[in-house]
Coordinates of C-alpha atoms in Angstrom, one line a residue:
X1 CA 142.2 112.7 178.8
X2 CA 140.8 114.6 176.0
X3 CA 141.6 111.5 173.6
X4 CA 139.2 109.5 176.1
X5 CA 136.7 111.6 175.9
X6 CA 136.3 112.2 172.3
X7 CA 137.6 108.9 170.8
X8 CA 134.3 107.0 170.4
X9 CA 132.6 109.6 168.8
X10 CA 135.1 110.2 166.2
X11 CA 135.3 106.7 165.1
X12 CA 133.6 105.5 161.7
X13 CA 130.3 103.9 162.0
X14 CA 130.7 100.8 159.7
X15 CA 127.1 100.0 159.5
X16 CA 126.9 103.2 157.2
X17 CA 128.6 101.8 154.5
X18 CA 128.0 103.3 151.0
X19 CA 129.4 100.8 148.9
X20 CA 127.8 97.9 147.5
X21 CA 127.6 95.1 149.8
X22 CA 124.8 92.5 150.5
X23 CA 122.5 93.6 153.1
X24 CA 119.6 92.2 155.1
X25 CA 117.2 93.1 152.3
X26 CA 119.6 91.8 149.6
X27 CA 121.8 88.8 149.9
X28 CA 125.0 87.8 146.9
X29 CA 123.2 85.4 145.1
X30 CA 120.1 88.4 144.4
X31 CA 122.7 91.1 144.0
X32 CA 124.0 88.9 141.2
X33 CA 120.5 88.4 139.7
X34 CA 119.7 92.2 140.2
X35 CA 122.9 93.0 138.2
X36 CA 121.7 90.7 135.6
X37 CA 118.5 92.0 135.6
X38 CA 119.9 95.5 135.1
X39 CA 122.2 94.2 132.4
X40 CA 119.4 92.2 130.0
X41 CA 116.9 94.8 130.3
X42 CA 119.7 97.7 129.4
X43 CA 121.0 95.5 126.0
X44 CA 117.4 95.0 125.4
X45 CA 116.3 98.8 125.8
X46 CA 119.5 99.7 123.4
X47 CA 118.9 97.2 120.7
X48 CA 115.4 98.5 120.6
X49 CA 116.5 102.2 120.4
X50 CA 118.5 101.3 117.4
X51 CA 115.5 99.9 115.4
X52 CA 114.8 102.4 112.4
X53 CA 111.4 101.8 111.6
X54 CA 108.4 99.8 112.5
X55 CA 105.4 98.5 110.7
X56 CA 103.5 98.4 113.7
X57 CA 105.1 101.1 116.3
X58 CA 102.9 100.0 119.3
X59 CA 104.8 96.8 119.9
X60 CA 107.9 98.8 119.5
X61 CA 106.9 101.4 122.1
X62 CA 105.4 99.5 124.4
X63 CA 108.5 96.8 124.6
X64 CA 110.7 100.3 124.8
X65 CA 108.8 101.6 127.6
X66 CA 109.0 98.5 129.5
X67 CA 112.6 97.9 129.0
X68 CA 113.3 101.2 129.8
X69 CA 111.2 101.4 133.1
X70 CA 112.5 97.9 134.1
X71 CA 116.3 99.1 133.8
X72 CA 116.0 102.8 135.8
X73 CA 113.7 101.3 138.2
X74 CA 115.5 98.1 139.0
X75 CA 119.0 99.9 138.9
X76 CA 117.4 102.1 141.6
X77 CA 116.3 99.5 143.9
X78 CA 119.6 97.6 143.3
X79 CA 121.4 100.5 144.8
X80 CA 119.1 101.2 147.5
X81 CA 118.8 97.7 148.9
X82 CA 122.4 97.1 148.8
X83 CA 123.9 100.3 150.5
X84 CA 122.8 102.2 153.1
X85 CA 120.2 104.6 151.3
X86 CA 117.2 102.4 151.7
X87 CA 117.5 103.6 155.5
X88 CA 116.9 107.4 154.4
X89 CA 113.5 106.9 153.2
X90 CA 110.5 106.0 155.5
X91 CA 110.0 102.5 153.8
X92 CA 109.8 99.9 156.1
X93 CA 108.2 97.2 154.0
X94 CA 111.3 96.7 151.2
X95 CA 111.0 93.0 151.0
X96 CA 106.7 93.3 149.8
X97 CA 108.2 95.9 147.8
X98 CA 110.5 94.3 145.9
X99 CA 109.0 90.9 145.7
X100 CA 105.6 92.9 144.1
X101 CA 108.0 95.3 142.1
X102 CA 109.9 92.2 140.7
X103 CA 106.9 90.0 139.7
X104 CA 105.2 92.9 138.1
X105 CA 108.1 93.6 136.4
X106 CA 108.6 89.6 134.9
X107 CA 104.7 89.7 133.5
X108 CA 105.5 92.9 131.8
X109 CA 108.3 91.6 130.0
X110 CA 107.5 88.4 129.3
X111 CA 103.8 90.3 128.0
X112 CA 106.0 93.0 125.9
X113 CA 108.2 90.3 124.8
X114 CA 105.5 88.5 123.0
X115 CA 104.0 91.2 121.9
X116 CA 107.2 92.7 120.0
X117 CA 108.3 89.1 119.2
X118 CA 104.5 88.8 116.9
X119 CA 104.3 92.1 115.9
X120 CA 107.9 93.3 114.3
X121 CA 109.8 93.6 110.6
X122 CA 111.9 90.9 111.5
X123 CA 115.1 92.3 111.6
X124 CA 118.3 91.2 113.3
X125 CA 118.2 94.0 115.5
X126 CA 114.3 93.9 116.6
X127 CA 115.1 89.5 117.1
X128 CA 117.9 90.5 119.0
X129 CA 116.0 93.0 121.5
X130 CA 113.1 90.4 122.0
X131 CA 115.9 87.6 122.9
X132 CA 117.5 90.0 125.7
X133 CA 113.6 90.4 126.4
X134 CA 113.2 87.2 127.3
X135 CA 116.1 86.9 128.8
X136 CA 115.5 89.6 131.3
X137 CA 112.0 87.9 131.9
X138 CA 113.8 84.6 133.1
X139 CA 116.1 87.0 135.2
X140 CA 113.0 88.3 136.9
X141 CA 111.5 85.1 137.2
X142 CA 114.6 83.7 138.6
X143 CA 114.5 86.6 141.3
X144 CA 111.0 85.8 142.3
X145 CA 111.7 82.0 142.8
X146 CA 114.7 82.9 144.9
X147 CA 112.8 85.4 147.0
X148 CA 110.3 83.1 147.7
X149 CA 112.5 79.9 148.5
X150 CA 114.7 82.0 151.0
X151 CA 112.1 84.5 152.6
X152 CA 108.5 83.3 151.9
X153 CA 105.5 84.9 150.7
X154 CA 106.3 88.6 152.0
X155 CA 103.1 89.6 152.9
X156 CA 102.4 86.3 155.4
X157 CA 104.5 85.3 158.1
X158 CA 104.2 82.0 159.8
X159 CA 100.4 82.3 158.4
X160 CA 99.9 85.5 160.3
X161 CA 99.8 88.8 158.6
X162 CA 102.6 91.5 158.7
X163 CA 101.9 95.0 160.0
X164 CA 103.0 97.7 157.8
X165 CA 106.0 98.5 159.7
X166 CA 107.7 94.9 159.3
X167 CA 106.7 93.8 162.9
X168 CA 104.4 91.2 164.1
X169 CA 100.5 92.2 164.5
X170 CA 99.2 92.1 168.1
X171 CA 95.6 91.6 168.6
X172 CA 95.9 93.4 171.7
X173 CA 98.1 95.7 173.7
X174 CA 100.0 93.2 176.3
X175 CA 99.0 94.2 179.8
X176 CA 101.1 96.3 182.4
X177 CA 103.4 94.6 184.5
X178 CA 104.2 97.1 186.6
X179 CA 101.7 99.9 187.5
X180 CA 104.0 103.4 186.9
X181 CA 101.0 105.6 188.6
X182 CA 99.3 105.1 192.0
X183 CA 95.7 104.9 192.0
X184 CA 95.2 108.3 194.1
X185 CA 97.7 110.2 192.1

C-alpha cells in the first residue's frame, strides 16, 4: 500500500535533465554552431593573448575584449539554453535575447577583426588570431541566418508583436462566458 502512495513522487522527472541536449530554445544544428562559436572565439582569444608586442595597442585590446566577451557569454548562453537552467531565471524572451546577442556579437567580431587586421605588426600569431576572428564572425552570422530561417524574426509573430512573456498580445480581455457572482451578492 505504501509503495502505491509514494511511488509517483519518488520517480525522477525526465524534463529536468542537466545534460547538454537540444531543447525548445536550441535545436541540434544551432547547438553545433554555438559550439563552433565557442571554439573559434576561444582560439582567437588565446592566439591574441600570446602576442607579445603591439605597435598600436587599441586594435589588440579591442579584439581581446570582443573575443573574451564572446567566448564567455556564448559559453554561458550555450549552457543555459541547452539545459534546464534557463528556467531558473525569470527571463521569458530567450529567443529575442539569443537573436540580439548573436547579431550584436557578429557585428562586433567583424569590426574588431577588421580593425585588428588593419593595425597589427604582421606576425603569424596576429594573422592567425585575425583569421579565427573572421571564422568566428562567420559562425555567428550562420547562427543568425539559421535562427531566422527556422524561427523567423523573434520580435514579430505572424505580423503581430509578441508580449514580453512570449505569449500573444491581446487587445482586450475576453468576455466572461459564465458569471461567477450574482448581481445582488
